[in-house]
Tab-separated table of C-alpha atoms in Angstrom:
chain	number	residue	atom	x	y	z
A	1	MET	CA	-0.174	0.308	-0.311
A	2	SER	CA	1.353	3.494	-0.935
A	3	PHE	CA	1.777	6.317	1.461
A	4	ASP	CA	-1.013	7.718	-0.593
A	5	GLU	CA	-3.456	5.028	-0.448
A	6	GLU	CA	-2.515	4.817	4.198
A	7	TRP	CA	-2.692	8.139	4.042
A	8	SER	CA	-6.528	8.256	2.147
A	9	ALA	CA	-7.217	5.688	4.806
A	10	ALA	CA	-6.110	6.929	7.832
A	11	ARG	CA	-8.342	10.676	6.709
A	12	ALA	CA	-11.204	9.292	6.316
A	13	THR	CA	-10.959	6.864	9.791
A	14	ALA	CA	-11.032	10.193	11.896
A	15	THR	CA	-13.538	12.151	9.249
A	16	ALA	CA	-15.915	9.833	10.256
A	17	SER	CA	-14.896	9.998	13.740
A	18	VAL	CA	-15.399	14.059	13.920
A	19	THR	CA	-18.700	15.570	15.368
A	20	MET	CA	-19.555	19.111	15.288
A	21	ARG	CA	-21.308	21.360	17.708
A	22	LEU	CA	-22.393	24.720	17.147
A	23	ASN	CA	-24.477	27.353	18.610
A	24	GLN	CA	-25.682	24.232	21.556
A	25	VAL	CA	-25.896	24.249	25.219
A	26	PRO	CA	-24.796	21.200	26.459
A	27	ALA	CA	-27.372	18.395	26.991
A	28	ASP	CA	-25.787	17.954	30.209
A	29	PRO	CA	-28.090	19.927	32.423
A	30	GLY	CA	-25.210	21.126	34.919
A	31	GLY	CA	-23.416	22.072	31.284
A	32	GLY	CA	-20.553	19.887	32.511
A	33	GLY	CA	-18.469	19.122	30.212
A	34	GLY	CA	-17.502	15.774	31.021
A	35	GLY	CA	-19.393	14.258	28.297
A	36	GLY	CA	-16.865	14.275	25.469
A	37	GLY	CA	-18.745	16.011	23.887
A	38	GLY	CA	-17.215	17.977	20.236
A	39	ASP	CA	-16.316	21.184	21.791
A	40	LEU	CA	-13.060	22.920	20.477
A	41	GLU	CA	-10.801	23.319	23.653
A	42	LEU	CA	-7.141	24.802	24.046
A	43	ASN	CA	-5.077	22.638	26.446
A	44	GLN	CA	-1.837	24.757	26.269
A	45	ASP	CA	0.355	21.838	28.050
A	46	HIS	CA	-0.866	19.190	25.896
A	47	ILE	CA	-0.875	20.540	22.238
A	48	GLY	CA	3.084	22.381	23.470
A	49	ALA	CA	3.424	18.286	24.398
A	50	ILE	CA	2.658	17.540	20.942
A	51	GLY	CA	4.464	20.289	19.548
A	52	SER	CA	7.746	19.430	21.587
A	53	GLU	CA	7.547	15.679	20.822
A	54	ALA	CA	7.358	16.762	16.772
A	55	TYR	CA	10.446	18.961	17.723
A	56	LYS	CA	11.934	15.385	18.783
A	57	LEU	CA	11.077	13.068	16.464
A	58	HIS	CA	12.219	15.977	13.064
A	59	THR	CA	15.392	16.440	14.835
A	60	ARG	CA	15.928	12.004	15.073
A	61	LEU	CA	14.727	12.103	11.428
A	62	GLN	CA	17.041	13.988	10.183
A	63	THR	CA	20.576	12.365	11.028
A	64	ASP	CA	18.252	8.485	11.735
A	65	GLY	CA	16.907	8.141	8.938
A	66	LYS	CA	20.080	9.543	6.664
A	67	HIS	CA	22.444	6.066	9.345
A	68	ALA	CA	22.511	4.459	6.370
A	69	ALA	CA	23.022	6.041	3.160
A	70	THR	CA	26.311	5.810	2.904
A	71	ALA	CA	26.192	1.600	3.028
A	72	THR	CA	23.717	1.824	1.010
A	73	ALA	CA	25.587	3.982	-1.085
A	74	GLU	CA	28.753	1.884	-1.475
A	75	ALA	CA	26.431	-1.707	-1.596
A	76	ALA	CA	23.967	-0.566	-4.295
A	77	GLY	CA	27.699	0.659	-5.820
A	78	ALA	CA	29.632	-2.930	-5.584
A	79	LEU	CA	26.548	-4.674	-7.092
A	80	THR	CA	26.954	-2.935	-10.021
A	81	LYS	CA	30.084	-2.898	-10.756
A	82	GLU	CA	29.826	-6.627	-10.070
A	83	GLY	CA	27.472	-6.849	-12.879
A	84	PHE	CA	24.138	-7.438	-10.729
A	85	ALA	CA	20.944	-6.048	-11.477
A	86	SER	CA	19.687	-5.386	-7.825
A	87	GLY	CA	22.708	-2.467	-7.155
A	88	ALA	CA	20.097	-0.245	-9.266
A	89	ALA	CA	17.290	-1.261	-7.749
A	90	LEU	CA	19.178	-0.773	-4.369
A	91	LEU	CA	19.977	2.804	-5.539
A	92	LYS	CA	16.075	3.695	-6.429
A	93	VAL	CA	14.552	1.691	-2.858
A	94	ASN	CA	17.273	4.102	-1.326
A	95	SER	CA	16.462	7.689	-3.615
A	96	ALA	CA	12.893	6.212	-2.473
A	97	TRP	CA	13.609	6.002	0.907
A	98	GLU	CA	15.826	9.568	1.104
A	99	SER	CA	12.176	11.364	-0.328
A	100	GLN	CA	9.999	9.980	1.784
A	101	VAL	CA	12.159	10.629	4.977
A	102	LYS	CA	12.997	14.305	3.716
A	103	THR	CA	8.416	15.128	3.586
A	104	LEU	CA	8.102	13.188	7.136
A	105	VAL	CA	10.807	15.099	7.859
A	106	ALA	CA	9.354	18.482	6.421
A	107	ALA	CA	5.467	17.465	7.453
A	108	CYS	CA	7.078	16.681	11.419
A	109	ALA	CA	8.468	20.428	11.400
A	110	ASN	CA	4.982	22.125	10.014
A	111	ILE	CA	3.252	20.295	13.084
A	112	SER	CA	6.023	21.729	15.882
A	113	ASN	CA	5.639	25.425	13.667
A	114	GLY	CA	1.883	25.265	13.891
A	115	LEU	CA	1.646	24.461	16.699
A	116	ASN	CA	3.592	26.890	18.518
A	117	TYR	CA	2.404	29.583	16.295
A	118	SER	CA	-0.798	27.957	17.613
A	119	LEU	CA	-0.250	29.008	21.253
A	120	ALA	CA	1.593	32.166	20.854
A	121	SER	CA	-1.637	33.508	19.093
A	122	HIS	CA	-3.955	32.171	21.933
A	123	ALA	CA	-1.969	34.078	24.066
A	124	LYS	CA	-1.918	37.297	22.228
A	125	ASP	CA	-5.079	37.010	21.352
A	126	GLU	CA	-6.660	36.345	24.757
A	127	GLN	CA	-4.269	39.134	26.356
A	128	GLN	CA	-6.733	41.465	24.002
A	129	LEU	CA	-9.260	40.208	25.307
A	130	GLN	CA	-8.283	40.972	28.338
A	131	ALA	CA	-6.769	44.493	27.640
A	132	ASP	CA	-9.754	45.471	25.377
A	133	PHE	CA	-12.691	44.392	28.001
A	134	THR	CA	-10.724	46.181	30.912
A	135	ALA	CA	-10.961	49.269	29.012
A	136	SER	CA	-14.158	49.258	27.779
A	137	ALA	CA	-17.469	50.957	29.428
A	138	ILE	CA	-18.583	47.082	30.458
A	139	ASP	CA	-15.898	46.280	33.185
A	140	GLU	CA	-17.389	49.008	35.230
A	141	TYR	CA	-20.993	48.144	35.444
A	142	LEU	CA	-19.312	44.477	36.826
A	143	LYS	CA	-17.285	46.196	39.852
């Protein structure tokens, strides 16, 4: 199964289990959120941990994903020199591997950077909203 096929299957599975609720109150009369509803919640600790793991994976893939490149190229060269067709095939497999590792490294970087941006943006928006609310006339009525 190719990467594109696996990715499509994973997206289809994830899409099938997604629920969304807009402009509604919780069905729970107490208003509790423990029922696993469709509310969007930003948990900075969880998102930070995911971003951190994506960065660690990115860093390790940059080195660990290439650790066999030299030995593979030497083996492919030796096989080709001896007249084996498997030398060219080994180079082709190595090239595909390197391409997929680069794609995965870029994806991990995008995840890590995107989550870092989201956290920073959310914090900035929260500060702005708090400042706007404090400066508004509504704040005077609530005191």
